[in-house]
Amino acid sequence: MNAAAVVHWSEGGQQVVSDATGVFGLTWLLIALPLLGAVVLLLGGRRTNSFGPLLATALVGVAFLLGLVQFLQMVGEPAADRSFAQSLFTWAPIGDFSVDVGFQLDPLSMAFVLLVTFVGGLVHVYSLGYMANDPDRRRFFGYLNLFVASMLLLVLASNYVLVYVGWEGVGLASYLLIGFWNAKAEYATAAKKAFVMNRVGDIGMSLAIMLMVTTFGTTAFSGVFSGVEQASSGVVLAMGLLLLLAATGKSAQLPLQAWLGDAMAGPTPVSALIHAATMVTAGVYLIVRSNPIFDLSDGARLAVVLVGVLTLLFGAFVGTAKDDIKKALAASTMSQIGYMILAAGLGPAGYAFAIFHLLTHGFFKAGLFLGAGSVMHGMDDEVNMRRYGGLRKAMPITFITFFVGYLAIIGIPPFAGFFSKDKIIEAALADNVWLGVAAILGAGITAFYMSRVVFMTFFGEQRWADDVHPHESPRSMTVPMVLLGIGSVVLGYVLYSGSRIVLWLEPVVGPEEEHELGIPVLAITAIIIAVTLVGVAIAYSMYLRKPVPVQAPLGTVVTRAARQDFYQDAFNESVFMRPGQYLTRFLVFFDNRVIDGFVNGSAALIGGGSARLRRWQTGFVRSYALSMLAGAVLVVGVLVLVRL
Amino acid sequence: MNDFPVLSILGLLPFAAAVVVGFLPHGRELLAKQIALVVSLVMLALTVAMAISFEPNAAEPFQFVEKTPWIEQFGISYALGVDGIALVLIAMAVSLGPVVILAGWNDADDNERHRPQTYFALLLALLGTIVFVFAATDLFLFYVAFEVMLIPVYFLIGMFGRGQRTYAAVKFLLYSLFGGLLLLAALIGLYVVSARELGTGTFDWTLLAGMPIDPDTQKILFAGFFFAFAVKAPMVPVHTWLPDAAASATPATSTLLVGVLDKVATFAMLRMVIPIFPDASEWAAPFVVTLAVISIVYGALVAIGQTDMYRLIAYTSVSHFGFIILGIFAFTEIGGSGSVVYMVAHGLSTAALFLVAGFLVKRRGSSLIPSFGGVQRVAPLLAGFFLVAGLSSLAMPGLASFVGELTVLIGSYQRWPVAAVIAVIGIVLSSLYVLIMYQRVAQGPETENVKGMRDAVPREVVVFAPILALTLAVGIFPKPVFDVVNPAIERTYSFLQVAPVEPEVPVGDVTTDGAATDGEDS
Amino acid sequence: MIELLAATPQTSTGEAVAFWCLAPIAVGAAVMILLSRKAVHSALWMATTMIVLAVLFIMQGGIFLGVVQVVVYTGAVMMLFLFVLMLVGVDASDSFVETLRAQRVAGILLGAGFGVLLMAAVSRATFPEAVGVGAANDAAGGHVEAIAEAIFTRYVFTFEVVSIVLITAAVGAMALTHKERLTPRRPQPEQSVDRIRSAHPTPHPSPGVYAQHNAVDTPALLPDGTASEASVPDELRRQGTVRYTELEAANRRADEDGERE
Amino acid sequence: MNPENYLYLSSILFVIGAVGVLVRRNAIVVFMCIELMLNASNLAFVSFARLNGNIDGQVVAFFVMVVAAAEVVIGLAIIVTIFRTRRSASVDDPNLLKL
Amino acid sequence: MMPHLADGFTSPTFEYQLLAPMLIVFGGAIVGVLVEAFTPRGPRRTVQVALGLVTLVVAFVVLLAVTRPKLGDLAASGTVAIDGPAVFFQGTILVLALLSFLLFVERGVDSAGDAFTPSGATIPGSASERELVAARVSQTEVWPLALFSVGGMMLFVASNDLLTFFVALEVMSLPLYLLVGLARRRRLLSQEAALKYFLLGSFSSAFLLFGSAFLFGYSGSISFTGIYDSLSSGVGLDPLLLIGTGMVAIGLFFKVGAVPFHSWVPDVYQGAPTPVTAFMAAATKVAAFGAMLRIFYVALGDYDWNWRPMFWVVTILTIVVGSILAITQTDIKRMLAYSSVAQAGFILTGVTAASDSGLSSTMFYLVAYGFATIGAFALVTLVRDGTSEATHLSRWAGLGRRSPIIAAVLSLFLLSFAGIPLTSGFIGKFLVFEAAVNGGATPLVIVGAIFSAVAAFFYVRVIVLMYFSDPPDDAPSLALPGAATTLAVAVCAAGTVALGVVPGPVIDLAQEAAAFIR
């Protein structure tokens, strides 16, 4: 739609962004298809009850196929020509400033398109079974479609404003889906909490956009990235930190991580899709996408690294203490995204690995969540792992797929997670020894808590209640799980071999920076695997060799703290919520009593003055004469005074 | 353009209809409503026709100009005309006309004291004054419309309101009069100054705008104008009339009052305050911006603490008006255009909120938030409306307010970064007040209170649909609005001395979407 | 005499002596108006002041005015005052207890303040040489002629308008005091004839006779114990303030109840 | 002697009259005090006539006497009317109209 | 001596064309007195009514047809100035008087007759009073008295020397003292009002007269022209000028009801028969302001920097106290009385401008105010409790539903008082404020604006009562107005709207007329 090829700077050299033609010209359809589904389902009312869910699933499927076609087409292009721009219309033109509704399809967004549509499609299919008996499932599928559309908009947008639109859109979808069963008051609260905390992060996004417009006069990626070199270092640092703030909100990183655990209130497919595979990784996408900004600011990258490493440990510790299977997985998600953020913070050395881990994680974590959903499905929505045990016989497919995901996440070769996590840890070690140590420690804890989950759920004696009859889930649910399981097995190697992922992303994030490692790579891998096995062993000794009590033991101080998410909610409550409530209450009082009181008080004062003055009107003619004489003195006095 | 006096007809038609409707005998209530609806639709058609033949980039400031001498001794004329800003706001107001009439269809039916005829006559009269107030290019005529506007609202609140309607009506009127009379004093001062500067005194905007006035005088006159508009807008700390008025008025009245009428103030800041008192505007801008930011945060915080839906919505408006004023006083084109879009968006979102809240309140008989709970279980459609209205209020992308809020923030950040940074807190607070209200009203288990509540009836759907459509239209494709507004904003700020804000690192020529030429030739 | 007093612009010693004798009298009499308990005394002090003022007028060349002052003011107006005083009770005397709080103190203070302002103004004015009315008189051919000329030429319209004031006074006094008769006064013979023809040739019983109270509003009791309405003045009956005995009141209530049923 | 002395006298009489209006309760006396004020004014007029050599001052004084006479008639008529109704000539008694 | 006198006597000139309107009114009044004396009681009232109305109409016609074309001259040897303002004010007074007379005529609203007692001489509540009521006698002296007063007002605004000024004041006032005491209902209040008005009025006249003496002493002349001429010369006598200015002002402040000389206003307005109240509130105010403008603009025209501070103080006091006091009133007549005090303050704002625009704006305001005031008081006569007017505000609750037209028209007048656009009051306020700002009295305008809002409160309170409250159980009856009242109210309402919507012609008139001659 726009002028022909314009130049897009990237550290890797010249990247040509060409006008989207051919199949790339259909990029807008990627978003439009699920959006259409959402509109039809949400506005169509009860009429669409019968075919709505299927339609929604089909539309996402079509989008996936379209993405696949585009991918194949893109693979055929030379590496430098893999970026395509499409501008639909000008959204807000004001003087020299203007925002287009425009998309940029390049290797990075392509990866996300495939992830989102594939996992999204599978989750849709899964949901057909999982939500089969929910009276509101039409709405559910509408929301899911809305989410997919927003997520695609987020990753396809060619400027930050449009990213922000998608950003908020996924937030809204997340809110709607977390609160899908809002008849339960806590669920509604959880949804609200997620939305509000996300909005806190959005402050960063808004401010970053303002800063960009002020600095560059545009928010388009091309414009911002080409101008960023000339911007002052303070501005670049500020932009980086603001984008990081946005990322922490969406990706549940410290200090805005508190919502994710509660978000498990949503139906499990939602947790799989939104709160594991896609939306929560948007922060990683944002940082990687903004790589020209982070490349230029060591300070911003340091902040990113710190957030990542702290969150990965935090999430890991929390994960060890949770008895709720979904919450344990949520903590794990938090921790794994910590890895990604950490990688992204390492700069050119880590961008590709962040995305790598993001993709593999998308598969195995989605699979794990779907597995958990399957378990819950068979266990009458019981989420407490202390009430599980020995389920591997009752639901073999679920067990196998779950176990594959488990192996992937703890990083056992050759499962997917092994490759991606290993790369991150290597990069971290190369950057700073302590970072590496923390990352390796995190891997160990990951192994421990994930083993704990697997052991408590599928191994050991049965601990479920008498009236529960575990059974395998229907085909619609198991097929997606199997597909994701396959992905968890092969995706790592596929992307790793020949540095495929690195090369694929090179046009966007630049070439991988070679890092110097003091010790051989194999040694590191060995150490990591060793630590992982130690974690598994500890879990084995604690949860498989000893019976798991149905009532959770009190535990140590640390355990208790971890169970409470290290008192993050208590902290938020006492530092923000309570004072906020007091402030609000005070201001309401202030408004009613002081401001309005002042107004009403003035009125009363005038009224009172009137009543008092009125008493001068005594009805005695002599008093009136007196006031007249007083007036005479006044009048003549004023006249005389003027002459003085 | 042509000689067809479209603005006069647009303004006078509802008055004529109001007289007819007001004098309809008992028993003809339905006819009254129908006339009102038809007239409002005719107005809408006229406005659409006007908008189509409007030329955004015309050289002269006003189009559809009409001018007849009125009080020649004082250079007062009956002068009408619209620029882009006025056109957009008239369009917004007139679009809400049929919506509001339909929404208030049964509002006056069970009123023991007063007849529906009166209700609809007052609504029509209000619509008429609104047209005049936006279309007047003579300041005196503007003032007349500005004050006359109070009368129908006053009666609408006092006659057809609920609760403390008398208190609210009187408070509204006195507040407005207080501001209005100071405005009158300032207006007279301006006239006297114009007589000195131009030889003959005048109230003609085209002569007054950009007229040299010595700075001290400007400051005094500015104070008079600004105070009146701050009361109307409403800004903290002169806002307390609004919650009372909104809590007592019918939703239809509140919609027009908050959604449209209060825009007069922000409109007048752009139309009058800045072009006529540019120096004083620059001088006072830090103060105004501070107040605006206080309004944003304060309004939102107090909104969070409200237990009455109507009052809550009123306080959200205080917050939103803070954004609008912040945008205006950013003195950047982005901020200015953004604030106009925000005005439109706020009109729509407030309309949606008030009207949907009204549907709920009508069913429940109470506007207190705790008297609801779990509405979604019994009336999912209504709850959905409510949520969408709320999202519109919290500036969800895709909806109109987002466009306004984002551009306002960008525009104000360019000039007043600190203010913009504080104002951004408003977006968190807005999600709090909207979602808390939605949660308490619509979510959670179905409560005794809402048992048997009927879901939205077709009339309500018809009321909500156009608002939603407009909100989405402006949210997704705001360009037509910007195209119309931009030239007017540019003209407005051309009176100022402040340097336009230039990007530090201009990269306009290499963007894919930011090219300066995009607006015209794509 | 006329020349002596009127024509001199400057005050002669004689005038000064006269002034210093008369002025204290005028002030004293004026003060006495305020201090006299009885209104009629005040009126007399008032007359005193007026006469003194008449002399002062004459001393300043206002001979005609002085005469008018005595004739019209002291003669007619003061008599009117006295007449009305007689009408409302010549003995009536004011209580000297001030009922309005602080009225007297405030009045005197304000009066003093006002007086100071006035006199300060007069004292600060620097008057030119007094001209005297002599020249004006001479121009017209004499004092009375001068006044006459002013009245009948320059101020003739005003003079005629003054007549309106007088007419107003007359009409007003009539309106407030004259009661119009609706029916011609009936001659006494006719009244006595009517009396004999009526049911009550004898005088009505006087109120209170045979009743508990001897007051006008208590009706007389007839021998049968009922009250005689005729014994109370019509006025009271109309006002409904007739005081019945308890027994009678009870009977009446019973009657009324009966009627209602 | 200085002719201004007449003005001092006039001022004093005027003030005494004014104070009399404030402190006396009998309507007729109050009214007399007002007449005293008018008389004081007349004295001022006559004195100024002499100071300025303009006979008009005396003419005014003459008219004032006529007008005052008429005023007295009306005033006394009003007082008499009130007296007939209330049996009192005190200006303090009629005070139904207040507040 | 006689021959001498004959020699020096020059016949006074009498410009009949200029004086004709006044002469007609006075003549009509004198004929009225004769009618009083010689016409039998039966047709007497009819004759008086006809005579009164015809006199006013004829005077108005003559004023427009004969006097107006000739204006700009002194008349009657310079004692009267028939200039633009004089003719404008005389015309206004005649029109307002005519409207008030229509209320005098009305017998339809009170079952017993018109608003006046059948006989002022009877004791209230006495048998003889009842007898007279039963016979439907009326006190027809009201008519010539009112005409006298009208004539006095016309002379008051035209008088060009201190003597005529004083005499006109008395001609205007004396009949009013009497009229106030002649109410049919609540006669005790009426008589009390008359006594208060009379005593305080005479008191203020004495001040005015004393001040006149000092002005005369300062200038050596009683003509306004003479005073003006001497302003520059008599430096040593300045203190006299100060005292004179102040005390003359006091007399006029009293007449217009400015604070602190206002205390009579509420009592007298409440006690007087309502038609008389309307007459006083409208016409007297016009006359008093007319005279005030003349003396301060003509005689003291170049002295304004000296008297303006005094006006500032009084204006502010008047606006503030009038507005504030009206808030707590519970009687509608008293409320309107305080409103008229506050309005006097706004008019004074215009006077303070001391310029031609101050003059013309004041003129316009007075016309606007006059119409609205007469209209408002006319409506007060219509709401009745049994026999007398229901003036307590609580009795007016819910009137909007019971009688939409009365309520609507009253609201119109109240909104006009409050200065809401599209009513005459707004234009009036705009004009005086404009004049004041132009004349450098901006602070006054700000005070005026602020207290306009306070004043609006009590006007609005009545509207609230009428429309937003429920009527009391024993709601007062609503009298059906007769033709006369209807006509008066209609004219007032039409005037109020017309002056608000198309004020141009009247502003033109006022501006053209706004030139005093000296």
XYZ file of C-alpha atoms in Angstrom, chain A residues 1-2 6-7 17 43 46 85 87 89-101 136 139 143 158-159 161 164-166 168-169 172 175-176 179-185 188-189 191-192 195-196 199-200 202-204 206-207 209-211 213-224 226-228 230-232 235 580 583-585 587-588 590-592 595-596 599-600, chain B residues 167 171 175 236-241 243-244 297-298 301-302 304-306 311 315 333-334 337-338 376-377 380 387 391 394-398 402-403 405-407 409-410 413-414 420-421 424-428 430-432 435-436 438-439 442-445 455 468 474-479 482-483 486 501-516 518-519 522:
182
model
C 0.000 0.000 0.000
C 2.888 2.277 0.748
C 12.027 1.091 2.643
C 15.090 0.377 4.586
C 11.085 -4.763 4.177
C -22.983 -10.822 18.608
C -28.031 -18.108 20.931
C 4.894 -4.964 5.387
C -0.573 -1.201 5.578
C -5.326 2.159 6.398
C -4.216 5.236 8.236
C -5.610 5.115 11.706
C -4.859 8.427 13.337
C -3.247 11.098 11.186
C -2.448 14.282 13.064
C -0.157 16.688 11.344
C 3.221 15.066 10.896
C 2.323 12.270 13.191
C 0.297 9.388 12.041
C -0.393 5.825 12.962
C -1.205 3.197 10.394
C -3.017 -0.001 10.824
C -21.920 -20.784 27.905
C -19.157 -17.336 24.650
C -13.462 -15.152 23.771
C 4.193 -2.890 12.532
C 4.110 -0.142 15.116
C 0.509 1.627 18.974
C -0.498 -1.840 22.289
C -3.911 -2.501 20.791
C -3.192 -6.187 20.610
C -4.726 -4.697 25.548
C -6.827 -7.037 23.481
C -9.163 -8.214 27.797
C -9.779 -11.067 31.778
C -12.886 -12.457 30.189
C -13.488 -14.701 34.902
C -15.405 -17.057 32.678
C -16.808 -18.857 35.660
C -17.334 -15.657 37.532
C -20.289 -16.931 39.479
C -17.580 -17.880 41.892
C -16.667 -14.565 43.441
C -14.150 -12.692 39.250
C -11.661 -11.154 41.619
C -9.843 -11.804 36.610
C -9.971 -8.246 37.836
C -6.433 -7.051 34.315
C -5.447 -4.366 36.756
C -2.660 -2.288 33.269
C 0.059 -1.317 35.692
C 0.647 -0.995 30.428
C 1.737 2.249 31.983
C 5.160 1.305 30.719
C 1.889 3.950 27.135
C 4.851 5.921 28.365
C 4.867 5.141 23.121
C 4.706 8.748 24.299
C 8.447 8.838 24.557
C 6.465 9.919 19.522
C 8.184 12.732 21.308
C 11.595 11.525 20.313
C 11.065 10.140 16.848
C 7.651 11.448 15.830
C 6.540 7.948 15.064
C 5.910 4.613 16.679
C 6.540 2.482 13.641
C 9.183 -0.164 14.219
C 11.082 0.958 11.177
C 11.102 4.571 12.255
C 11.923 3.954 15.860
C 16.259 3.637 12.529
C 16.227 6.654 14.797
C 17.228 5.008 18.017
C 20.695 9.070 17.316
C 18.641 9.289 20.440
C 20.323 10.173 23.710
C 15.992 8.244 26.316
C -5.381 2.655 48.313
C -6.989 6.850 50.323
C -10.122 6.270 48.323
C -12.263 6.320 51.394
C -11.001 11.142 49.295
C -14.671 10.258 49.165
C -12.921 14.693 51.527
C -15.053 15.216 48.488
C -18.322 14.992 50.345
C -15.129 20.242 48.969
C -18.845 19.837 48.873
C -19.829 24.692 48.869
C -22.734 23.805 51.073
C -31.236 19.878 45.737
C -27.092 23.048 42.929
C -23.057 26.400 40.139
C -11.732 19.592 40.604
C -12.483 21.410 42.898
C -15.616 22.833 41.329
C -17.069 19.511 40.301
C -19.334 18.537 43.140
C -22.490 19.537 41.376
C -22.358 13.693 41.011
C -25.464 15.088 42.616
C -6.356 11.122 39.491
C -8.728 12.538 42.032
C -9.918 7.658 43.056
C -13.177 9.074 44.288
C -13.509 3.920 43.047
C -14.998 4.741 46.418
C -18.538 5.337 45.210
C -22.305 8.971 41.044
C -16.778 10.889 38.906
C -1.738 19.248 17.544
C -1.777 15.683 18.735
C -7.039 16.761 18.055
C -6.902 13.976 20.560
C -24.869 -11.777 34.286
C -26.602 -14.913 35.428
C -26.400 -11.777 30.211
C -19.230 -4.479 30.331
C -14.571 -1.024 28.618
C -11.551 2.507 30.498
C -10.307 3.191 26.981
C -10.088 -0.301 25.614
C -8.326 -0.296 22.263
C -10.707 -0.674 19.417
C -8.676 4.679 23.370
C -7.976 6.855 20.377
C -6.829 8.896 25.495
C -3.722 7.750 23.687
C -3.455 10.826 21.506
C -1.415 11.411 26.439
C 1.042 11.519 23.577
C 3.700 14.219 26.968
C 5.309 16.223 24.229
C 1.460 13.000 31.303
C 3.346 10.526 33.450
C -1.076 7.687 32.987
C -1.934 6.459 36.464
C -5.459 7.231 35.378
C -5.460 4.242 33.078
C -4.845 1.889 35.972
C -9.965 3.519 35.319
C -9.662 -0.243 35.099
C -10.228 -0.395 38.821
C -14.082 -3.551 36.876
C -14.972 -3.192 40.530
C -18.840 -4.543 36.934
C -17.790 -7.244 39.318
C -22.817 -8.329 37.153
C -20.478 -11.009 38.392
C -20.520 -13.327 41.303
C -23.375 -15.634 42.235
C -32.844 -9.236 30.056
C -21.697 0.639 20.192
C -14.467 5.890 15.817
C -12.232 3.447 17.627
C -11.247 1.478 14.577
C -11.275 4.133 11.906
C -10.936 7.568 13.486
C -9.237 9.089 10.479
C -9.085 13.586 12.576
C -9.237 14.839 9.033
C -6.992 18.701 12.425
C 6.982 20.401 19.497
C 9.359 18.780 17.049
C 10.654 15.256 17.469
C 14.213 15.156 18.744
C 15.195 12.625 16.165
C 12.839 13.074 13.266
C 12.620 9.907 11.275
C 9.446 10.659 9.425
C 10.852 9.937 5.975
C 11.824 6.371 6.604
C 8.724 5.096 8.296
C 6.284 2.779 6.737
C 3.358 4.442 8.359
C 4.391 7.820 9.574
C 5.030 9.630 6.358
C 3.662 13.111 6.432
C -0.007 9.694 4.162
C -2.934 11.692 5.277
C -3.193 7.447 0.225
